[in-house]
Amino acid sequence: GKRAFIAGIADDNGYGWAIAKSLAAAGAEILVGTWVPALNIFETSLRRGKFDQSRVLPDGSLMEIKKVYPLDAVFDTPDDVPEDVKANKRYAGSSNWTVQEAAECVRQDFGSIDILVHSLANGPEARTLSETVLQELYSVLPDGRSSDIFSHFLPIMNPGGASISLTYIASERIIPGYGGGMSSAKAALESDTRVLAFEAGRKQNIRVNTISAGPLGSRAAKAIGF
Ligand code: ZID
């Protein structure tokens, strides 16, 4: 079977969860990358069965998540993490959550993956962090980090594998309300996708695509009033 790593699941309402379910239904093994501050509640909810109803697959079985990795895609390597984030209570309890370290942990645990899913958006949780951290977050939106995620996970991807991310038509057309860096982050994501598809396709026979998604009442969508 195939092994998939899905970055960007912290509840059962978003695209990441739905994609994970489709992959699980098709027989893939599911690994998940969850935003560090949301990790505790996500794992607790999973363990307590809060998501059991939405874990049901078409054959009646429940989707198994093989392992949940803490991840903060804003930070490429440990050197990129500012002191106030390191000291933040919600981060100090977890380790190895930069993109580079998460990819290395997956490699140590499982060797390789076949499918990489980038389903990151800017969570409303960001608003509860300090102003300084907030500024850092807005200057490097997770959407804009797709090439970092890709460059660290590509080396552990098997030839013939595939990567997808989620984009939005606001990259090309004016969608009122979809501003503040979000439309340009999607434009960057689409541009990165084209370049990465060319490079990774030639070097490693890996497909790179982004899907322009329709509206879904996820946490991120509600946070921006969509
Ligand atoms: P979600 O909140 O379920 O998923 C985003 C995840 O990213 C959450 O689990 C966060 O915790 C996590 N996250 C945030 N920051 C970080 C970080 N630094 N490190 C690690 N994880 C982090 O929301 P979702 O499922 O809506 O978002 C998934 C992807 O779909 C995002 O790239 C969206 O931009 C994209 N997308 C969503 C929608 C939508 O409607 N939900 C649309 C298009 C694209 C869209 O906005 N008409 C109007 C609007 C839209 C489409 C049509």
mmCIF file of C-alpha atoms and ligand atoms in Angstrom, residues 8-11 13-16 33-35 38 71-74 118-123 125 137 142-143 166-168 178 186 213-221 224 226, ligand 1:
data_model
loop_
_atom_site.group_PDB
_atom_site.id
_atom_site.type_symbol
_atom_site.label_atom_id
_atom_site.label_comp_id
_atom_site.label_asym_id
_atom_site.label_seq_id
_atom_site.Cartn_x
_atom_site.Cartn_y
_atom_site.Cartn_z
ATOM 1 C CA GLY A 8 -2.676 20.478 8.157
ATOM 2 C CA ILE A 9 -5.184 18.454 10.166
ATOM 3 C CA ALA A 10 -6.296 19.630 13.594
ATOM 4 C CA ASP A 11 -9.973 18.659 13.551
ATOM 5 C CA ASN A 13 -13.845 19.795 9.482
ATOM 6 C CA GLY A 14 -11.133 20.707 6.986
ATOM 7 C CA TYR A 15 -9.883 19.564 3.617
ATOM 8 C CA GLY A 16 -6.977 17.673 5.195
ATOM 9 C CA GLY A 33 1.200 16.759 10.660
ATOM 10 C CA THR A 34 -0.678 18.891 13.207
ATOM 11 C CA TRP A 35 0.010 22.509 14.144
ATOM 12 C CA ALA A 38 -3.472 22.421 18.328
ATOM 13 C CA LEU A 71 4.460 20.572 12.934
ATOM 14 C CA ASP A 72 4.872 24.299 12.541
ATOM 15 C CA ALA A 73 5.394 24.930 8.859
ATOM 16 C CA VAL A 74 6.397 28.547 9.482
ATOM 17 C CA HIS A 118 -0.208 20.307 1.973
ATOM 18 C CA SER A 119 -3.486 21.484 3.506
ATOM 19 C CA LEU A 120 -2.257 24.409 5.557
ATOM 20 C CA ALA A 121 -4.141 27.618 6.135
ATOM 21 C CA ASN A 122 -3.637 30.392 8.599
ATOM 22 C CA GLY A 123 -5.482 29.266 11.678
ATOM 23 C CA GLU A 125 -5.328 30.253 16.700
ATOM 24 C CA LEU A 137 3.463 34.527 11.375
ATOM 25 C CA PRO A 142 2.120 28.785 5.898
ATOM 26 C CA ASP A 143 0.739 28.833 2.359
ATOM 27 C CA LEU A 166 -5.125 23.416 -1.904
ATOM 28 C CA THR A 167 -5.364 26.772 -3.638
ATOM 29 C CA TYR A 168 -8.123 29.299 -4.385
ATOM 30 C CA TYR A 178 -9.596 37.513 0.454
ATOM 31 C CA LYS A 186 -2.042 31.489 -3.222
ATOM 32 C CA ALA A 213 -10.949 24.235 -3.913
ATOM 33 C CA GLY A 214 -14.628 25.075 -3.575
ATOM 34 C CA PRO A 215 -16.054 26.515 -0.342
ATOM 35 C CA LEU A 216 -15.885 24.329 2.766
ATOM 36 C CA GLY A 217 -16.944 25.423 6.264
ATOM 37 C CA SER A 218 -13.572 24.690 7.854
ATOM 38 C CA ARG A 219 -12.114 26.468 10.840
ATOM 39 C CA ALA A 220 -9.855 28.545 8.582
ATOM 40 C CA ALA A 221 -12.731 29.533 6.266
ATOM 41 C CA ILE A 224 -11.877 34.819 7.576
ATOM 42 C CA PHE A 226 -16.141 32.827 4.243
HETATM 43 P P1 ZID B 1 -8.398 24.057 8.165
HETATM 44 O O1 ZID B 1 -8.404 25.094 9.215
HETATM 45 O O2 ZID B 1 -9.195 22.839 8.378
HETATM 46 O O3 ZID B 1 -6.939 23.571 7.811
HETATM 47 C C1 ZID B 1 -5.788 24.378 7.924
HETATM 48 C C2 ZID B 1 -4.823 23.691 8.884
HETATM 49 O O4 ZID B 1 -3.563 24.371 8.860
HETATM 50 C C3 ZID B 1 -5.308 23.710 10.334
HETATM 51 O O5 ZID B 1 -5.284 22.390 10.832
HETATM 52 C C4 ZID B 1 -4.271 24.572 11.043
HETATM 53 O O6 ZID B 1 -4.037 24.161 12.372
HETATM 54 C C5 ZID B 1 -3.060 24.323 10.170
HETATM 55 N N1 ZID B 1 -1.992 25.313 10.303
HETATM 56 C C6 ZID B 1 -2.088 26.668 10.327
HETATM 57 N N2 ZID B 1 -0.882 27.217 10.468
HETATM 58 C C7 ZID B 1 0.009 26.187 10.523
HETATM 59 C C8 ZID B 1 1.414 26.124 10.668
HETATM 60 N N3 ZID B 1 2.155 27.210 10.788
HETATM 61 N N4 ZID B 1 2.009 24.904 10.690
HETATM 62 C C9 ZID B 1 1.268 23.777 10.584
HETATM 63 N N5 ZID B 1 -0.075 23.780 10.447
HETATM 64 C C10 ZID B 1 -0.689 24.974 10.414
HETATM 65 O O7 ZID B 1 -8.856 24.824 6.838
HETATM 66 P P2 ZID B 1 -9.107 24.346 5.322
HETATM 67 O O8 ZID B 1 -9.376 22.901 5.219
HETATM 68 O O9 ZID B 1 -10.096 25.308 4.771
HETATM 69 O O10 ZID B 1 -7.689 24.684 4.667
HETATM 70 C C11 ZID B 1 -6.924 23.760 3.939
HETATM 71 C C12 ZID B 1 -6.468 24.386 2.631
HETATM 72 O O11 ZID B 1 -7.597 24.544 1.769
HETATM 73 C C13 ZID B 1 -5.849 25.790 2.814
HETATM 74 O O12 ZID B 1 -4.687 25.915 2.023
HETATM 75 C C14 ZID B 1 -6.955 26.686 2.306
HETATM 76 O O13 ZID B 1 -6.451 27.919 1.825
HETATM 77 C C15 ZID B 1 -7.534 25.821 1.194
HETATM 78 N N6 ZID B 1 -8.830 26.296 0.729
HETATM 79 C C16 ZID B 1 -9.912 26.249 1.576
HETATM 80 C C17 ZID B 1 -11.129 26.804 1.181
HETATM 81 C C18 ZID B 1 -12.358 26.686 2.049
HETATM 82 O O14 ZID B 1 -13.427 27.137 1.676
HETATM 83 N N7 ZID B 1 -12.228 26.015 3.225
HETATM 84 C C19 ZID B 1 -11.157 27.578 -0.027
HETATM 85 C C20 ZID B 1 -10.082 27.438 -0.924
HETATM 86 C C21 ZID B 1 -8.921 26.846 -0.503
HETATM 87 C C22 ZID B 1 -11.834 28.883 0.059
HETATM 88 O O15 ZID B 1 -11.413 29.670 0.888
HETATM 89 N N8 ZID B 1 -15.250 30.104 -2.188
HETATM 90 C C23 ZID B 1 -14.844 30.814 -1.117
HETATM 91 C C24 ZID B 1 -13.736 30.423 -0.385
HETATM 92 C C25 ZID B 1 -13.028 29.276 -0.747
HETATM 93 C C26 ZID B 1 -13.461 28.557 -1.848
HETATM 94 C C27 ZID B 1 -14.593 28.978 -2.561
#
